[in-house]
mmCIF file of C-alpha atoms in Angstrom:
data_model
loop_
_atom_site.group_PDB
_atom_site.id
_atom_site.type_symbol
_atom_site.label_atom_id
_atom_site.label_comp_id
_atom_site.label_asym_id
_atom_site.label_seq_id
_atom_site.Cartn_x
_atom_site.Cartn_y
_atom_site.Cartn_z
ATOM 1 C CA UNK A 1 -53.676 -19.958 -64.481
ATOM 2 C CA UNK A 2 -54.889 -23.454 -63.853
ATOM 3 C CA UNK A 3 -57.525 -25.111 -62.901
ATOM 4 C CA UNK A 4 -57.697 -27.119 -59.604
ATOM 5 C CA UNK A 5 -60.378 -29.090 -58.357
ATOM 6 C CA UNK A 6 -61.658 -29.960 -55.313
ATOM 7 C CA UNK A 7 -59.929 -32.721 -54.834
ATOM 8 C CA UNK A 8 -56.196 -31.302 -55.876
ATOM 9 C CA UNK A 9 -57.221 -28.779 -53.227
ATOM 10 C CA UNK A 10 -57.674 -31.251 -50.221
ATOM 11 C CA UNK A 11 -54.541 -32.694 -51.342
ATOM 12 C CA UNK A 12 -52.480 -29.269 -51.431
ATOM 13 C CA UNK A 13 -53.403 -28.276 -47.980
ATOM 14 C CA UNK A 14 -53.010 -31.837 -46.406
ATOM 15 C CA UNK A 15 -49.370 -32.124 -47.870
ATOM 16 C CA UNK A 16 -49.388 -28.481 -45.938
ATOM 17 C CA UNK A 17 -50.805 -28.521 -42.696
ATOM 18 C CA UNK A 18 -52.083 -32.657 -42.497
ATOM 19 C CA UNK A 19 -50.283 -35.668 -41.202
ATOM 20 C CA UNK A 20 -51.430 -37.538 -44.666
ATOM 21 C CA UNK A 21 -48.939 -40.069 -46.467
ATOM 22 C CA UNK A 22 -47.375 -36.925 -48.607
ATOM 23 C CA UNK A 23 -47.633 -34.185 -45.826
ATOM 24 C CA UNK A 24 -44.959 -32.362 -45.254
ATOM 25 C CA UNK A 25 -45.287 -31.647 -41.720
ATOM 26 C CA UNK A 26 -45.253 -35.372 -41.769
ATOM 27 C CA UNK A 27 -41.776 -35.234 -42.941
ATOM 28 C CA UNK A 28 -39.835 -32.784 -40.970
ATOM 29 C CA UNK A 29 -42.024 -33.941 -37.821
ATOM 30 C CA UNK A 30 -39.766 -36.782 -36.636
ATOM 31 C CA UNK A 31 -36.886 -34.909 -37.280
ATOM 32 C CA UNK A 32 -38.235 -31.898 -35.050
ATOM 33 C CA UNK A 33 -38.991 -34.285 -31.863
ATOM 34 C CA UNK A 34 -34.927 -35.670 -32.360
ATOM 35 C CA UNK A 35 -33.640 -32.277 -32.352
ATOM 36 C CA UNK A 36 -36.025 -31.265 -29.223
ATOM 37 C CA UNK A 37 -35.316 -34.658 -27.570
ATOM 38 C CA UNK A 38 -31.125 -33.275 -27.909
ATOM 39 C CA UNK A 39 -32.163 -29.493 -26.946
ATOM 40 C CA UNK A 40 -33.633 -30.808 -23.899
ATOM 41 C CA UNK A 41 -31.058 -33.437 -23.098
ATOM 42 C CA UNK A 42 -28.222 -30.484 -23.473
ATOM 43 C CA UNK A 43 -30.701 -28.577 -21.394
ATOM 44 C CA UNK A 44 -30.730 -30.961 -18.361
ATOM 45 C CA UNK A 45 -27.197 -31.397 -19.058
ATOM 46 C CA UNK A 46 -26.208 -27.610 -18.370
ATOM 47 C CA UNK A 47 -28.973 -27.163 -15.204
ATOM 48 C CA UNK A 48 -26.544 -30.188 -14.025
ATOM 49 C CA UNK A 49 -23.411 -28.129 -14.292
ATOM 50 C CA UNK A 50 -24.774 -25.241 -12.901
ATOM 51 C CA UNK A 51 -25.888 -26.890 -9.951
ATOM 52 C CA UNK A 52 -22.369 -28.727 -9.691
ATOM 53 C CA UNK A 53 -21.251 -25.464 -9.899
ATOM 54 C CA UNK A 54 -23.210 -23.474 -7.451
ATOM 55 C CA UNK A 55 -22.445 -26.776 -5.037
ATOM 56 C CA UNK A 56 -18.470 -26.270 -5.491
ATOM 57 C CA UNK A 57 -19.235 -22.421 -5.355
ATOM 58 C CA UNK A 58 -20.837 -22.826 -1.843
ATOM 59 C CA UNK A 59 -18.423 -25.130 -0.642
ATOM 60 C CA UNK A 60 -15.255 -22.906 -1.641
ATOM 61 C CA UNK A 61 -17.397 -19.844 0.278
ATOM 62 C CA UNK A 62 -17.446 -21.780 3.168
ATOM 63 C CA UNK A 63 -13.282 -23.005 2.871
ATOM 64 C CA UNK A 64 -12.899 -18.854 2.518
ATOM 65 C CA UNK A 65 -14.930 -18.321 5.396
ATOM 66 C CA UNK A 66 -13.047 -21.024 7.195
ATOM 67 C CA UNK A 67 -9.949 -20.021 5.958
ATOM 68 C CA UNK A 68 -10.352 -16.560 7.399
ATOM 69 C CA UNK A 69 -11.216 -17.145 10.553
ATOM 70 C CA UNK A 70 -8.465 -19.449 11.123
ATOM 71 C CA UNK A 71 -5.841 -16.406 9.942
ATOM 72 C CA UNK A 72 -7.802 -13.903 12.273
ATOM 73 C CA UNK A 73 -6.954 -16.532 15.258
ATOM 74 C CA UNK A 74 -3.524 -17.134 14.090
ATOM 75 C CA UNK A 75 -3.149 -13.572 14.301
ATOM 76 C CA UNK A 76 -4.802 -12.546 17.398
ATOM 77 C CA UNK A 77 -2.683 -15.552 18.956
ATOM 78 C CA UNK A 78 0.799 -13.812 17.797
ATOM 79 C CA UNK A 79 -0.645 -10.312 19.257
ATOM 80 C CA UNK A 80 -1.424 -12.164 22.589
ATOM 81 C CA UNK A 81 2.077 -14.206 22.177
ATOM 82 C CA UNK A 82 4.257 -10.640 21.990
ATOM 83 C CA UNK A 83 1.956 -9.367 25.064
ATOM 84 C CA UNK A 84 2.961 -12.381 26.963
ATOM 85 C CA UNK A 85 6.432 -12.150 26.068
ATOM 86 C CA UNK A 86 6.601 -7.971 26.696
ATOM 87 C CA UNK A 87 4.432 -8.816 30.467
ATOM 88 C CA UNK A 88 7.292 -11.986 31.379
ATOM 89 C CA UNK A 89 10.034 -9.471 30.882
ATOM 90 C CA UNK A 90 8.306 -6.963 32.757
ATOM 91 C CA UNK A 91 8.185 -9.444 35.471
ATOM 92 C CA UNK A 92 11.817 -10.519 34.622
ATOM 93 C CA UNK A 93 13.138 -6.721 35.648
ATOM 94 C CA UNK A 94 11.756 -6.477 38.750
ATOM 95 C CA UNK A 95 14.609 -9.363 40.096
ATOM 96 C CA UNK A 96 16.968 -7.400 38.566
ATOM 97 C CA UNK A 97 19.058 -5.334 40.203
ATOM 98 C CA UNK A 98 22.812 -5.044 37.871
ATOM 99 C CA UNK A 99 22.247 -2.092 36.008
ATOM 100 C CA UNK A 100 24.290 -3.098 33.028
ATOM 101 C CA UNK A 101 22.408 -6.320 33.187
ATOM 102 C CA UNK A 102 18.688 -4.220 33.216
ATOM 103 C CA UNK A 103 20.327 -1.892 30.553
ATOM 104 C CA UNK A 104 20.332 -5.118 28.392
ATOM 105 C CA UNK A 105 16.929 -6.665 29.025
ATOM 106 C CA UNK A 106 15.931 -3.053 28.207
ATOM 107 C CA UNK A 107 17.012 -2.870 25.438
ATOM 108 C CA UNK A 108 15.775 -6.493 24.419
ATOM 109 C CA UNK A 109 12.517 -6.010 26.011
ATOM 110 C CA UNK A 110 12.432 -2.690 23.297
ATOM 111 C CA UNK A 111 13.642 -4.526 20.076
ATOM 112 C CA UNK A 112 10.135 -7.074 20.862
ATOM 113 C CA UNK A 113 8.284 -3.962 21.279
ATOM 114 C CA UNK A 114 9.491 -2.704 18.084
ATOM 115 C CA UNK A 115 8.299 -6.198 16.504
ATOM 116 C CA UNK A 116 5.078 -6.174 18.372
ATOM 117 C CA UNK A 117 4.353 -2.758 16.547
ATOM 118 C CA UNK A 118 5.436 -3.606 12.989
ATOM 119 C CA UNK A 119 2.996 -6.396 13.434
ATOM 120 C CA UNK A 120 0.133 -4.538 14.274
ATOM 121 C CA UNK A 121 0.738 -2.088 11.824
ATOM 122 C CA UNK A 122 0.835 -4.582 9.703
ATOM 123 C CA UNK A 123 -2.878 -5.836 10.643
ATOM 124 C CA UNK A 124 -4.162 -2.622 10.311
ATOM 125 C CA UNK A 125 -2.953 -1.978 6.455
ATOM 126 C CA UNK A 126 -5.296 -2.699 3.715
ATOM 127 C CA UNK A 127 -2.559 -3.780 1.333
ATOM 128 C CA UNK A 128 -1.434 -6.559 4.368
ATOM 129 C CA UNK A 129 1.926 -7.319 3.231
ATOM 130 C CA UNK A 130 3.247 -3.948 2.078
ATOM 131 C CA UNK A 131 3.910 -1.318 4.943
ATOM 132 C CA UNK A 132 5.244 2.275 4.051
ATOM 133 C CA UNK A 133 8.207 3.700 4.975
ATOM 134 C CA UNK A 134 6.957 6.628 6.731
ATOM 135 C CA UNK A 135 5.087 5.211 8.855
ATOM 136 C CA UNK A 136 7.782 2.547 10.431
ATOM 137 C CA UNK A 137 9.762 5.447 11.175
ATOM 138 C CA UNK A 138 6.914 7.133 12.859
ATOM 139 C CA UNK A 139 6.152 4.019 14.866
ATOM 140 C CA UNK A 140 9.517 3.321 15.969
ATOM 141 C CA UNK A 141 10.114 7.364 16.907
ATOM 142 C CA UNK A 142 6.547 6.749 18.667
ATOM 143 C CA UNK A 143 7.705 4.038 20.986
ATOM 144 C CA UNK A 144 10.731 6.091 22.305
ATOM 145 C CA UNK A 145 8.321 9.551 22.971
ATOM 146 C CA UNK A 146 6.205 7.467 25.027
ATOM 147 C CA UNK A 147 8.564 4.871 26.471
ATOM 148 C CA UNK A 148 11.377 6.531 27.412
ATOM 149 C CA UNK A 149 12.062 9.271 29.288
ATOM 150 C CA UNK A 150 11.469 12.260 26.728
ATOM 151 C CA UNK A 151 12.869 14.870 28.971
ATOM 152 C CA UNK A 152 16.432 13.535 27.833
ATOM 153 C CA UNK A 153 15.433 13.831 24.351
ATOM 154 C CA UNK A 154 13.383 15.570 21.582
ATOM 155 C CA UNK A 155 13.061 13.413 17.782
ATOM 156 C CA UNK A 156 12.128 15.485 14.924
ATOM 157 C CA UNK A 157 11.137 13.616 11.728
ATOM 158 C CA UNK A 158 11.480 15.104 8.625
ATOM 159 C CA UNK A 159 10.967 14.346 4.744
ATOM 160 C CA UNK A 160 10.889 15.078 1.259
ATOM 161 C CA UNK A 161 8.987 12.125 0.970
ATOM 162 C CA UNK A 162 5.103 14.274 1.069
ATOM 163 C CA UNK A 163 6.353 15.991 -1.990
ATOM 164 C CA UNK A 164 7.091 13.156 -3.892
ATOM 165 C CA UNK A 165 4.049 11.411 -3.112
ATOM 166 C CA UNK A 166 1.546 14.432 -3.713
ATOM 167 C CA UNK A 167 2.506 14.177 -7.534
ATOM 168 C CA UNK A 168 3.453 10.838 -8.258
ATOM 169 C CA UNK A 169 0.567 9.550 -5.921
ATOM 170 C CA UNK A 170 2.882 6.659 -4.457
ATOM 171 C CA UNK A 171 4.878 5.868 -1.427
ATOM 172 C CA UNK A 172 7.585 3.866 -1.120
ATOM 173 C CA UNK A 173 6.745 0.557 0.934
ATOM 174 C CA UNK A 174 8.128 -2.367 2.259
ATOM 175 C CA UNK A 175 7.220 -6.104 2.755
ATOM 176 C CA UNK A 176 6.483 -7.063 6.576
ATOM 177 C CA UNK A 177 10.221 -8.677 6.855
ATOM 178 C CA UNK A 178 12.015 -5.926 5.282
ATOM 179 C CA UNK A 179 9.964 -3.799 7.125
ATOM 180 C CA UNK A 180 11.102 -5.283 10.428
ATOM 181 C CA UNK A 181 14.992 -5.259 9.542
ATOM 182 C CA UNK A 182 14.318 -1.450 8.781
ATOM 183 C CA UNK A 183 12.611 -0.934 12.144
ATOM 184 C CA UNK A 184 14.880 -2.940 14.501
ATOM 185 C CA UNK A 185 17.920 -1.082 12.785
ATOM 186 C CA UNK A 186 16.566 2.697 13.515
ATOM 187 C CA UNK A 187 15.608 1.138 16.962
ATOM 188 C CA UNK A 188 19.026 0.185 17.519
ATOM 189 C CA UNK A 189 20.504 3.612 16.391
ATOM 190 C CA UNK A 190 17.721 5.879 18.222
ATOM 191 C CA UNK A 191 18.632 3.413 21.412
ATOM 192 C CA UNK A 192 22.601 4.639 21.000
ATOM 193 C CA UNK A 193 21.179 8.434 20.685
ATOM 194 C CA UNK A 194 19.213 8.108 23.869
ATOM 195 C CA UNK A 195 21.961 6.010 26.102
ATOM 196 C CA UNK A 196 24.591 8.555 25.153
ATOM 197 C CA UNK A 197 22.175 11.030 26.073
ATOM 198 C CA UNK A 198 21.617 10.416 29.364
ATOM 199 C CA UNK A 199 25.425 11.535 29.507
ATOM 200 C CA UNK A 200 24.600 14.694 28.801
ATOM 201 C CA UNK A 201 20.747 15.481 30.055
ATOM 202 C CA UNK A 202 19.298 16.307 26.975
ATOM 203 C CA UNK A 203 20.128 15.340 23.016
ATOM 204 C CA UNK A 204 18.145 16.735 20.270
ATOM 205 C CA UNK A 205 17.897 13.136 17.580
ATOM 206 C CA UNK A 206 17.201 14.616 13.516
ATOM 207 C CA UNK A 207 15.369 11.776 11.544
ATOM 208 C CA UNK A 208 15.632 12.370 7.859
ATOM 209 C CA UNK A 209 14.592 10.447 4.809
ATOM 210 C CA UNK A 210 15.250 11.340 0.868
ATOM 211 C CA UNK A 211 14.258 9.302 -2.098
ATOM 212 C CA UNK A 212 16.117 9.289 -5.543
ATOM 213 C CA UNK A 213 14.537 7.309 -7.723
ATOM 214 C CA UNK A 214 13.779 3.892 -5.749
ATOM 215 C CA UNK A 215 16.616 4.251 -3.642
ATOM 216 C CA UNK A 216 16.035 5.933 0.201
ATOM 217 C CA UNK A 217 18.471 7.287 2.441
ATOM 218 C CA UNK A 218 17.949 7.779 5.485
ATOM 219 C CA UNK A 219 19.894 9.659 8.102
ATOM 220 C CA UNK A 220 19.858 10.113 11.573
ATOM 221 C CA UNK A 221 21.872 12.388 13.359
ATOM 222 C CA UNK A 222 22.333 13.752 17.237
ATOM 223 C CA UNK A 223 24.140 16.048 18.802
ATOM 224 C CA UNK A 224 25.364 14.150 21.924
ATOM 225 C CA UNK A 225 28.639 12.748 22.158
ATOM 226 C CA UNK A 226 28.007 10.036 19.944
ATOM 227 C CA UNK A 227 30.139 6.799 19.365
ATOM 228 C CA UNK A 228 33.631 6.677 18.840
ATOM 229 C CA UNK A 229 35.305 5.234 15.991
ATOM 230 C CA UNK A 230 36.752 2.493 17.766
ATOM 231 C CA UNK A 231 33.575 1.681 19.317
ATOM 232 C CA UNK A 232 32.295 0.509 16.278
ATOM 233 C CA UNK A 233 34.663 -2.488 15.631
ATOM 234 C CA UNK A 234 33.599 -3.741 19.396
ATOM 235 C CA UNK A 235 31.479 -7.152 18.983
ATOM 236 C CA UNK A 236 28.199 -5.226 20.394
ATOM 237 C CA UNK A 237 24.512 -6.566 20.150
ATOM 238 C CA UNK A 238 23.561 -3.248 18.394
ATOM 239 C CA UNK A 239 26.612 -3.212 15.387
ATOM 240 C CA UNK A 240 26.330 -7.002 14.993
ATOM 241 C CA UNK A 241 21.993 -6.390 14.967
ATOM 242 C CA UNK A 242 22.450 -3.364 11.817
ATOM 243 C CA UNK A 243 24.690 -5.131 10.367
ATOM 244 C CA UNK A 244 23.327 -8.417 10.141
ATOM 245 C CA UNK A 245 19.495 -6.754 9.004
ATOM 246 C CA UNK A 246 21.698 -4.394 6.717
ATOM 247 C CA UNK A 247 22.652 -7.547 4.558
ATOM 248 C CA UNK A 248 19.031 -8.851 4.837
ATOM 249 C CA UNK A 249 17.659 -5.661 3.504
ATOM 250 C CA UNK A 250 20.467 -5.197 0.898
ATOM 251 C CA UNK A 251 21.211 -1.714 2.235
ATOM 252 C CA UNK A 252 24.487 -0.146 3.020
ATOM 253 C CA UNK A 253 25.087 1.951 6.291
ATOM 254 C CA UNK A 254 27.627 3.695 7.746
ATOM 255 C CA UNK A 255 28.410 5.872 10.999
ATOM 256 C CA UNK A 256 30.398 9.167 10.753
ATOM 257 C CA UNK A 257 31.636 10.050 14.307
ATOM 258 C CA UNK A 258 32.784 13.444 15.044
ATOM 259 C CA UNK A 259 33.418 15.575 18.643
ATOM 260 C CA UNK A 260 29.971 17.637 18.446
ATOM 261 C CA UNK A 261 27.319 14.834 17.127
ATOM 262 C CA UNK A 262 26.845 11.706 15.647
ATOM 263 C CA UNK A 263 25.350 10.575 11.922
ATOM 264 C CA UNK A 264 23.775 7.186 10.768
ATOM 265 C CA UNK A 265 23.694 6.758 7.146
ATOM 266 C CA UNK A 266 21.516 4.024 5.662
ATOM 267 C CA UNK A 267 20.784 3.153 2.094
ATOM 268 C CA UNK A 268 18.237 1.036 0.157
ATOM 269 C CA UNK A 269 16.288 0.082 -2.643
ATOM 270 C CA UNK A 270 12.311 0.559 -2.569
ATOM 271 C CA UNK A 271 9.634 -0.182 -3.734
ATOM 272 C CA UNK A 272 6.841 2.185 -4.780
#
């Protein structure tokens, strides 16, 4: 082993731990303070970002906020609009006094009504722009049991639909348009069912709706007199109405007369 003295000593541990001419904390020193002078720079450079960040964060929360409250009074607006519109033709009836012509603002005043509901519903979803089938049938069989006069007629809904939908967990829906077309067109058939009901006192109206796959059918069948065949090649509101919202929904219908009822065949594509 050698032999150190003193001296080599004090110059071992003040190349170690001293700040002499040969130290070597000497040497690494000014190299330290750049790369802490850059680790703080880099430092004040992300604390900069985040605040830019949290700034842009708090100003998109408040453009949400904004945004929101802006929809909710769009929406409240159209809910008050349809009330207006349903109250003026309210008014509108009492100066009428042709019963053909009050048959026909009738019949308009319940194709708004039918609107006015889809809309709500629509409100009230979760999933806003999907609305399920079921339940625009159930709304649109809803407005006639309470705004008609129900001792003329009795609706019965039925489905395979529950089936399906207990074990695949899905039910078909529709957007809000389609799901207006498909609401104004039962409204228009249930509104033939009830007319041609009056005829006869009382008509019992069958609402029935099948899935195969992603296409529905629905049917809808009465047994008062019905239409004839020749009534449907007349230039009517009602034909010209399902026909028209037939070709926006991409759905075929058809109407099979016959001397004891009538049946209303529509088919569609869905989505589940």
């Amino acid at each position: 082993m050698p032999k150190y003295s003193n001296e080599d000593f004090d110059t071992i541990r003040e190349r170690i731990i001293g700040l002499g001419e040969h130290s070597a904390r000497k040497s690494y020193y000014p190299e330290l303070q750049k790369r802490i002078a850059e680790l703080e720079e880099k430092q004040q450079l992300l604390m900069d970002m985040v605040r830019s960040l949290e700034e842009k964060e708090t100003q998109l929360e408040e453009a949400i906020t904004e945004k929101e409250l802006v929809i909710q009074e769009l929406h409240h607006r159209i809910k008050n609009n349809y009330q207006i519109i349903q109250s003026i033709m309210s008014l509108g009836l009492q100066n009428i006094r042709n019963p053909e012509e009050m048959q026909i603002y009738m019949k308009t005043r319940g194709r708004i009504e039918v609107m006015a509901r889809m809309y709500v519903l629509q409100l009230e979803r979760v999933q806003f722009s999907k609305i399920a089938v079921r339940e625009i049938i159930e709304q649109v069989a809803d407005y006639y049991a309470y705004n008609k006069d129900s001792t003329k007629f009795n609706i019965q809904y039925q489905s395979n639909l529950q089936e399906k939908i207990s074990r695949t967990t899905k039910e078909p829906v529709l957007n809000i348009d389609d799901a207006q077309y498909l609401a104004l067109i039962i409204n228009e058939v249930l509104s033939n069912c009830v007319d041609h009901a009056a005829k006869d006192n009382h008509v019992n109206i069958w609402l029935d709706i099948e899935q195969n796959g992603n296409v529905l059918y629905l049917k809808i069948k009465d047994d008062g007199p019905g239409l004839k065949t020749e009534d449907l090649h007349k230039d009517t509101v009602g034909i010209s109405l399902i026909d028209a919202l037939s070709r926006q929904l991409h759905a075929t219908w058809r109407y099979i007369p016959n001397a004891a009822s009538g049946l209303f065949e529509l088919q569609l594509e869905c989505k589940t």
